[in-house]
Amino acid sequence: MDVITYCLKSENINSDLYYKEISMVSVKVLEKIQNSALSIIDDFADFIKESNIEECRSKEEYRLEFLTIGVLLIVYINRARKLKLAPQKMLSYLSVFRNNVKPLKPALNKLKGILSTTFLSEDSENSTISEQVYFDNFVNLIKWMKASGDFKFCLDRLINWYKFLKSKPAKYRNEFVSKANFIAKWFKVEGSRELGKYTSQVSNFLNQSYPKYKFREDMIFCGRKEIEYHLNMVGAEILNKAFKEDFIKTKYKMVLVPSCMRFHNDIKCKAKKTDKGYLCVSCTESCRVNKLSQMGSKYNFKVYMIFHESEAFSNEKIKRGKIGVVGVACVLNLLEGGWRAKSLNFVPQCVILDYCGCKNHWHKEGIQTDINIKQLKRILQIS
């Protein structure tokens, strides 16, 4: 099996050990943030409650968002600093426009790839982690993320943190950003130590394969650093635990799986299109999607196949708390997918693909992917 960037099996026969370890790592990360930024998290929770700009959420979610700010600052601060106003506005407009004009999207995707490579890509001569960060760097980061178009639902979270910080004195703002940067640097070391064996090929991919992604629409997505893989791994575990009780209570549950799980991508799949995704019709007995669909029939959940992550949910909100959704995705889609589902009132859980291999981003011919069935059963409480 080709390991393109990550593999949850590492050198084991399955990913059981990964799920045991990520549970412990996520607890350790939450404790670190709690001990280092307790007053900040409490201040933000009070701000959300008093301002009523969004519904109140758990402290664990706020801690994850705090970590996310620090990690994104580490990765993108130098790119954000050099982005000028004119290309920032042009790319921000393009990100909105291309999602609203589907017939033109292929052409606009090509334009996005050209502009992103030109204005948003990393400067290899200035890629070191900055020692000093300030509130202005956080503002620049938000503008860069908006221009990229790759962080829509993460950006929604960070904008609320921006509104919170704007209400504070300058000293508090800069101390906040400095502390987020400190936590992220600790996480970089800790993530590499605890989770590096699962992401051992990320560096090789970035050095050897990624240069070919120049001018591609997904050049930012596929160019994510190893720390972003670890952030999504830990973040997915934190969100799963935060939403677990509400998910269990939902009456209707569905599992969304990517098309790369099908039996051989070169065989024409006969799945039927619905408003929620594609339903398997059991055209291939050994297909992994077919086996999951059969499990769904037995345990009362629906399995829908999604051909692109942007098709995972409709854009209309559902009645709050009625539908539980298990999103199956590769690591880099986890946080954005979970926050997107939550914004539409789904109650999300996720199961990570054991490794990536889709034609859209990672492999020319496509590799059939797989998941840990035990983990899916744990989430769905199937004994």
PDB file of N, CA and C in Angstrom, residues 10-81:
ATOM      1  N   SER A  10       0.278   2.888  10.826  1.00  0.00           N
ATOM      2  CA  SER A  10       1.716   2.922  11.058  1.00  0.00           C
ATOM      3  C   SER A  10       2.306   1.585  10.612  1.00  0.00           C
ATOM      4  N   GLU A  11       2.923   0.852  11.501  1.00  0.00           N
ATOM      5  CA  GLU A  11       3.464  -0.462  11.131  1.00  0.00           C
ATOM      6  C   GLU A  11       2.598  -1.592  11.664  1.00  0.00           C
ATOM      7  N   ASN A  12       1.377  -1.283  12.090  1.00  0.00           N
ATOM      8  CA  ASN A  12       0.476  -2.289  12.650  1.00  0.00           C
ATOM      9  C   ASN A  12      -0.478  -2.812  11.578  1.00  0.00           C
ATOM     10  N   ILE A  13      -1.210  -3.866  11.909  1.00  0.00           N
ATOM     11  CA  ILE A  13      -2.128  -4.462  10.935  1.00  0.00           C
ATOM     12  C   ILE A  13      -3.431  -3.684  10.845  1.00  0.00           C
ATOM     13  N   ASN A  14      -3.717  -2.848  11.841  1.00  0.00           N
ATOM     14  CA  ASN A  14      -4.920  -2.012  11.815  1.00  0.00           C
ATOM     15  C   ASN A  14      -4.641  -0.726  12.596  1.00  0.00           C
ATOM     16  N   SER A  15      -5.665   0.119  12.694  1.00  0.00           N
ATOM     17  CA  SER A  15      -5.484   1.419  13.349  1.00  0.00           C
ATOM     18  C   SER A  15      -6.007   1.438  14.784  1.00  0.00           C
ATOM     19  N   ASP A  16      -6.164   0.280  15.399  1.00  0.00           N
ATOM     20  CA  ASP A  16      -6.673   0.219  16.781  1.00  0.00           C
ATOM     21  C   ASP A  16      -5.792   1.032  17.737  1.00  0.00           C
ATOM     22  N   LEU A  17      -4.478   0.869  17.619  1.00  0.00           N
ATOM     23  CA  LEU A  17      -3.565   1.553  18.521  1.00  0.00           C
ATOM     24  C   LEU A  17      -3.678   3.077  18.362  1.00  0.00           C
ATOM     25  N   TYR A  18      -3.856   3.536  17.120  1.00  0.00           N
ATOM     26  CA  TYR A  18      -3.989   4.974  16.897  1.00  0.00           C
ATOM     27  C   TYR A  18      -5.132   5.551  17.721  1.00  0.00           C
ATOM     28  N   TYR A  19      -6.297   4.900  17.704  1.00  0.00           N
ATOM     29  CA  TYR A  19      -7.455   5.446  18.404  1.00  0.00           C
ATOM     30  C   TYR A  19      -7.272   5.424  19.920  1.00  0.00           C
ATOM     31  N   LYS A  20      -6.504   4.491  20.422  1.00  0.00           N
ATOM     32  CA  LYS A  20      -6.182   4.503  21.853  1.00  0.00           C
ATOM     33  C   LYS A  20      -5.253   5.666  22.180  1.00  0.00           C
ATOM     34  N   GLU A  21      -4.265   5.864  21.328  1.00  0.00           N
ATOM     35  CA  GLU A  21      -3.275   6.906  21.591  1.00  0.00           C
ATOM     36  C   GLU A  21      -3.843   8.310  21.395  1.00  0.00           C
ATOM     37  N   ILE A  22      -4.656   8.506  20.376  1.00  0.00           N
ATOM     38  CA  ILE A  22      -5.178   9.849  20.119  1.00  0.00           C
ATOM     39  C   ILE A  22      -6.114  10.288  21.237  1.00  0.00           C
ATOM     40  N   SER A  23      -6.786   9.344  21.863  1.00  0.00           N
ATOM     41  CA  SER A  23      -7.637   9.679  23.002  1.00  0.00           C
ATOM     42  C   SER A  23      -6.807  10.237  24.149  1.00  0.00           C
ATOM     43  N   MET A  24      -5.673   9.617  24.423  1.00  0.00           N
ATOM     44  CA  MET A  24      -4.798  10.087  25.502  1.00  0.00           C
ATOM     45  C   MET A  24      -4.124  11.408  25.148  1.00  0.00           C
ATOM     46  N   VAL A  25      -3.703  11.543  23.907  1.00  0.00           N
ATOM     47  CA  VAL A  25      -3.043  12.777  23.482  1.00  0.00           C
ATOM     48  C   VAL A  25      -3.999  13.958  23.578  1.00  0.00           C
ATOM     49  N   SER A  26      -5.249  13.758  23.174  1.00  0.00           N
ATOM     50  CA  SER A  26      -6.225  14.859  23.207  1.00  0.00           C
ATOM     51  C   SER A  26      -6.474  15.333  24.638  1.00  0.00           C
ATOM     52  N   VAL A  27      -6.509  14.401  25.578  1.00  0.00           N
ATOM     53  CA  VAL A  27      -6.679  14.770  26.992  1.00  0.00           C
ATOM     54  C   VAL A  27      -5.486  15.604  27.453  1.00  0.00           C
ATOM     55  N   LYS A  28      -4.299  15.189  27.071  1.00  0.00           N
ATOM     56  CA  LYS A  28      -3.080  15.908  27.452  1.00  0.00           C
ATOM     57  C   LYS A  28      -3.067  17.327  26.880  1.00  0.00           C
ATOM     58  N   VAL A  29      -3.507  17.465  25.636  1.00  0.00           N
ATOM     59  CA  VAL A  29      -3.542  18.776  24.990  1.00  0.00           C
ATOM     60  C   VAL A  29      -4.538  19.694  25.673  1.00  0.00           C
ATOM     61  N   LEU A  30      -5.717  19.173  25.975  1.00  0.00           N
ATOM     62  CA  LEU A  30      -6.734  19.979  26.655  1.00  0.00           C
ATOM     63  C   LEU A  30      -6.251  20.432  28.034  1.00  0.00           C
ATOM     64  N   GLU A  31      -5.579  19.549  28.738  1.00  0.00           N
ATOM     65  CA  GLU A  31      -5.052  19.899  30.063  1.00  0.00           C
ATOM     66  C   GLU A  31      -3.988  20.993  29.962  1.00  0.00           C
ATOM     67  N   LYS A  32      -3.136  20.913  28.948  1.00  0.00           N
ATOM     68  CA  LYS A  32      -2.098  21.924  28.749  1.00  0.00           C
ATOM     69  C   LYS A  32      -2.713  23.295  28.504  1.00  0.00           C
ATOM     70  N   ILE A  33      -3.727  23.348  27.646  1.00  0.00           N
ATOM     71  CA  ILE A  33      -4.385  24.622  27.353  1.00  0.00           C
ATOM     72  C   ILE A  33      -5.127  25.131  28.578  1.00  0.00           C
ATOM     73  N   GLN A  34      -5.770  24.217  29.295  1.00  0.00           N
ATOM     74  CA  GLN A  34      -6.486  24.589  30.508  1.00  0.00           C
ATOM     75  C   GLN A  34      -5.534  25.233  31.530  1.00  0.00           C
ATOM     76  N   ASN A  35      -4.376  24.635  31.703  1.00  0.00           N
ATOM     77  CA  ASN A  35      -3.417  25.134  32.688  1.00  0.00           C
ATOM     78  C   ASN A  35      -2.751  26.430  32.242  1.00  0.00           C
ATOM     79  N   SER A  36      -2.648  26.632  30.934  1.00  0.00           N
ATOM     80  CA  SER A  36      -1.913  27.797  30.425  1.00  0.00           C
ATOM     81  C   SER A  36      -2.801  28.980  30.062  1.00  0.00           C
ATOM     82  N   ALA A  37      -4.069  28.706  29.753  1.00  0.00           N
ATOM     83  CA  ALA A  37      -4.928  29.778  29.223  1.00  0.00           C
ATOM     84  C   ALA A  37      -6.325  29.746  29.821  1.00  0.00           C
ATOM     85  N   LEU A  38      -6.434  29.331  31.075  1.00  0.00           N
ATOM     86  CA  LEU A  38      -7.748  29.202  31.718  1.00  0.00           C
ATOM     87  C   LEU A  38      -8.510  30.520  31.725  1.00  0.00           C
ATOM     88  N   SER A  39      -7.849  31.608  32.112  1.00  0.00           N
ATOM     89  CA  SER A  39      -8.551  32.890  32.213  1.00  0.00           C
ATOM     90  C   SER A  39      -9.016  33.383  30.849  1.00  0.00           C
ATOM     91  N   ILE A  40      -8.221  33.123  29.815  1.00  0.00           N
ATOM     92  CA  ILE A  40      -8.596  33.537  28.461  1.00  0.00           C
ATOM     93  C   ILE A  40      -9.833  32.786  27.991  1.00  0.00           C
ATOM     94  N   ILE A  41      -9.853  31.482  28.204  1.00  0.00           N
ATOM     95  CA  ILE A  41     -10.996  30.672  27.795  1.00  0.00           C
ATOM     96  C   ILE A  41     -12.249  31.121  28.545  1.00  0.00           C
ATOM     97  N   ASP A  42     -12.108  31.380  29.834  1.00  0.00           N
ATOM     98  CA  ASP A  42     -13.255  31.856  30.622  1.00  0.00           C
ATOM     99  C   ASP A  42     -13.732  33.223  30.130  1.00  0.00           C
ATOM    100  N   ASP A  43     -12.797  34.108  29.822  1.00  0.00           N
ATOM    101  CA  ASP A  43     -13.163  35.432  29.304  1.00  0.00           C
ATOM    102  C   ASP A  43     -13.931  35.319  27.991  1.00  0.00           C
ATOM    103  N   PHE A  44     -13.454  34.435  27.120  1.00  0.00           N
ATOM    104  CA  PHE A  44     -14.113  34.275  25.824  1.00  0.00           C
ATOM    105  C   PHE A  44     -15.508  33.683  26.004  1.00  0.00           C
ATOM    106  N   ALA A  45     -15.640  32.694  26.886  1.00  0.00           N
ATOM    107  CA  ALA A  45     -16.952  32.087  27.143  1.00  0.00           C
ATOM    108  C   ALA A  45     -17.936  33.135  27.669  1.00  0.00           C
ATOM    109  N   ASP A  46     -17.457  34.005  28.553  1.00  0.00           N
ATOM    110  CA  ASP A  46     -18.313  35.084  29.072  1.00  0.00           C
ATOM    111  C   ASP A  46     -18.706  36.052  27.957  1.00  0.00           C
ATOM    112  N   PHE A  47     -17.764  36.352  27.075  1.00  0.00           N
ATOM    113  CA  PHE A  47     -18.038  37.263  25.954  1.00  0.00           C
ATOM    114  C   PHE A  47     -19.117  36.689  25.038  1.00  0.00           C
ATOM    115  N   ILE A  48     -19.006  35.404  24.717  1.00  0.00           N
ATOM    116  CA  ILE A  48     -19.999  34.763  23.854  1.00  0.00           C
ATOM    117  C   ILE A  48     -21.375  34.796  24.507  1.00  0.00           C
ATOM    118  N   LYS A  49     -21.423  34.518  25.782  1.00  0.00           N
ATOM    119  CA  LYS A  49     -22.696  34.506  26.504  1.00  0.00           C
ATOM    120  C   LYS A  49     -23.328  35.893  26.540  1.00  0.00           C
ATOM    121  N   GLU A  50     -22.526  36.913  26.783  1.00  0.00           N
ATOM    122  CA  GLU A  50     -23.047  38.271  26.917  1.00  0.00           C
ATOM    123  C   GLU A  50     -23.374  38.913  25.576  1.00  0.00           C
ATOM    124  N   SER A  51     -22.568  38.645  24.562  1.00  0.00           N
ATOM    125  CA  SER A  51     -22.771  39.274  23.252  1.00  0.00           C
ATOM    126  C   SER A  51     -23.830  38.581  22.413  1.00  0.00           C
ATOM    127  N   ASN A  52     -24.031  37.275  22.700  1.00  0.00           N
ATOM    128  CA  ASN A  52     -25.040  36.489  21.978  1.00  0.00           C
ATOM    129  C   ASN A  52     -24.781  36.460  20.463  1.00  0.00           C
ATOM    130  N   ILE A  53     -23.512  36.456  20.062  1.00  0.00           N
ATOM    131  CA  ILE A  53     -23.195  36.402  18.633  1.00  0.00           C
ATOM    132  C   ILE A  53     -23.229  34.975  18.093  1.00  0.00           C
ATOM    133  N   GLU A  54     -23.240  34.003  18.982  1.00  0.00           N
ATOM    134  CA  GLU A  54     -23.411  32.607  18.612  1.00  0.00           C
ATOM    135  C   GLU A  54     -23.890  31.863  19.843  1.00  0.00           C
ATOM    136  N   GLU A  55     -24.351  30.632  19.646  1.00  0.00           N
ATOM    137  CA  GLU A  55     -24.777  29.858  20.802  1.00  0.00           C
ATOM    138  C   GLU A  55     -23.572  29.455  21.649  1.00  0.00           C
ATOM    139  N   CYS A  56     -23.778  29.382  22.947  1.00  0.00           N
ATOM    140  CA  CYS A  56     -22.690  28.982  23.839  1.00  0.00           C
ATOM    141  C   CYS A  56     -22.318  27.528  23.574  1.00  0.00           C
ATOM    142  N   ARG A  57     -21.027  27.268  23.632  1.00  0.00           N
ATOM    143  CA  ARG A  57     -20.529  25.915  23.399  1.00  0.00           C
ATOM    144  C   ARG A  57     -19.656  25.484  24.558  1.00  0.00           C
ATOM    145  N   SER A  58     -19.091  24.308  24.452  1.00  0.00           N
ATOM    146  CA  SER A  58     -18.310  23.759  25.558  1.00  0.00           C
ATOM    147  C   SER A  58     -16.943  24.414  25.636  1.00  0.00           C
ATOM    148  N   LYS A  59     -16.365  24.395  26.845  1.00  0.00           N
ATOM    149  CA  LYS A  59     -15.018  24.927  27.036  1.00  0.00           C
ATOM    150  C   LYS A  59     -13.992  24.134  26.208  1.00  0.00           C
ATOM    151  N   GLU A  60     -14.258  22.847  26.015  1.00  0.00           N
ATOM    152  CA  GLU A  60     -13.342  22.032  25.208  1.00  0.00           C
ATOM    153  C   GLU A  60     -13.266  22.556  23.771  1.00  0.00           C
ATOM    154  N   GLU A  61     -14.406  22.973  23.223  1.00  0.00           N
ATOM    155  CA  GLU A  61     -14.409  23.531  21.871  1.00  0.00           C
ATOM    156  C   GLU A  61     -13.631  24.836  21.821  1.00  0.00           C
ATOM    157  N   TYR A  62     -13.796  25.672  22.840  1.00  0.00           N
ATOM    158  CA  TYR A  62     -13.069  26.939  22.884  1.00  0.00           C
ATOM    159  C   TYR A  62     -11.564  26.699  22.988  1.00  0.00           C
ATOM    160  N   ARG A  63     -11.174  25.693  23.756  1.00  0.00           N
ATOM    161  CA  ARG A  63      -9.748  25.373  23.873  1.00  0.00           C
ATOM    162  C   ARG A  63      -9.174  24.921  22.529  1.00  0.00           C
ATOM    163  N   LEU A  64      -9.953  24.133  21.808  1.00  0.00           N
ATOM    164  CA  LEU A  64      -9.520  23.692  20.483  1.00  0.00           C
ATOM    165  C   LEU A  64      -9.357  24.885  19.541  1.00  0.00           C
ATOM    166  N   GLU A  65     -10.271  25.824  19.597  1.00  0.00           N
ATOM    167  CA  GLU A  65     -10.172  27.005  18.741  1.00  0.00           C
ATOM    168  C   GLU A  65      -8.947  27.846  19.106  1.00  0.00           C
ATOM    169  N   PHE A  66      -8.663  27.938  20.386  1.00  0.00           N
ATOM    170  CA  PHE A  66      -7.475  28.653  20.851  1.00  0.00           C
ATOM    171  C   PHE A  66      -6.211  27.999  20.286  1.00  0.00           C
ATOM    172  N   LEU A  67      -6.142  26.671  20.346  1.00  0.00           N
ATOM    173  CA  LEU A  67      -5.008  25.944  19.781  1.00  0.00           C
ATOM    174  C   LEU A  67      -4.931  26.163  18.272  1.00  0.00           C
ATOM    175  N   THR A  68      -6.079  26.160  17.611  1.00  0.00           N
ATOM    176  CA  THR A  68      -6.120  26.351  16.165  1.00  0.00           C
ATOM    177  C   THR A  68      -5.530  27.700  15.774  1.00  0.00           C
ATOM    178  N   ILE A  69      -5.864  28.730  16.522  1.00  0.00           N
ATOM    179  CA  ILE A  69      -5.304  30.058  16.245  1.00  0.00           C
ATOM    180  C   ILE A  69      -3.784  30.017  16.314  1.00  0.00           C
ATOM    181  N   GLY A  70      -3.248  29.403  17.353  1.00  0.00           N
ATOM    182  CA  GLY A  70      -1.804  29.332  17.505  1.00  0.00           C
ATOM    183  C   GLY A  70      -1.134  28.558  16.384  1.00  0.00           C
ATOM    184  N   VAL A  71      -1.718  27.423  16.011  1.00  0.00           N
ATOM    185  CA  VAL A  71      -1.138  26.583  14.960  1.00  0.00           C
ATOM    186  C   VAL A  71      -1.154  27.312  13.617  1.00  0.00           C
ATOM    187  N   LEU A  72      -2.282  27.934  13.290  1.00  0.00           N
ATOM    188  CA  LEU A  72      -2.373  28.635  12.003  1.00  0.00           C
ATOM    189  C   LEU A  72      -1.433  29.833  11.949  1.00  0.00           C
ATOM    190  N   LEU A  73      -1.215  30.478  13.081  1.00  0.00           N
ATOM    191  CA  LEU A  73      -0.230  31.561  13.124  1.00  0.00           C
ATOM    192  C   LEU A  73       1.170  31.036  12.821  1.00  0.00           C
ATOM    193  N   ILE A  74       1.517  29.889  13.425  1.00  0.00           N
ATOM    194  CA  ILE A  74       2.824  29.293  13.165  1.00  0.00           C
ATOM    195  C   ILE A  74       3.019  29.005  11.675  1.00  0.00           C
ATOM    196  N   VAL A  75       1.993  28.444  11.063  1.00  0.00           N
ATOM    197  CA  VAL A  75       2.122  27.968   9.682  1.00  0.00           C
ATOM    198  C   VAL A  75       2.038  29.105   8.669  1.00  0.00           C
ATOM    199  N   TYR A  76       1.144  30.059   8.892  1.00  0.00           N
ATOM    200  CA  TYR A  76       0.814  31.014   7.836  1.00  0.00           C
ATOM    201  C   TYR A  76       1.200  32.461   8.119  1.00  0.00           C
ATOM    202  N   ILE A  77       1.824  32.753   9.254  1.00  0.00           N
ATOM    203  CA  ILE A  77       2.086  34.137   9.623  1.00  0.00           C
ATOM    204  C   ILE A  77       2.933  34.869   8.582  1.00  0.00           C
ATOM    205  N   ASN A  78       3.971  34.217   8.056  1.00  0.00           N
ATOM    206  CA  ASN A  78       4.837  34.892   7.082  1.00  0.00           C
ATOM    207  C   ASN A  78       4.114  35.138   5.767  1.00  0.00           C
ATOM    208  N   ARG A  79       3.280  34.192   5.347  1.00  0.00           N
ATOM    209  CA  ARG A  79       2.500  34.388   4.126  1.00  0.00           C
ATOM    210  C   ARG A  79       1.476  35.505   4.315  1.00  0.00           C
ATOM    211  N   ALA A  80       0.857  35.520   5.506  1.00  0.00           N
ATOM    212  CA  ALA A  80      -0.165  36.536   5.787  1.00  0.00           C
ATOM    213  C   ALA A  80       0.439  37.932   5.814  1.00  0.00           C
ATOM    214  N   ARG A  81       1.653  38.049   6.335  1.00  0.00           N
ATOM    215  CA  ARG A  81       2.306  39.354   6.428  1.00  0.00           C
ATOM    216  C   ARG A  81       2.571  39.964   5.054  1.00  0.00           C
TER     217      ARG A  81
END
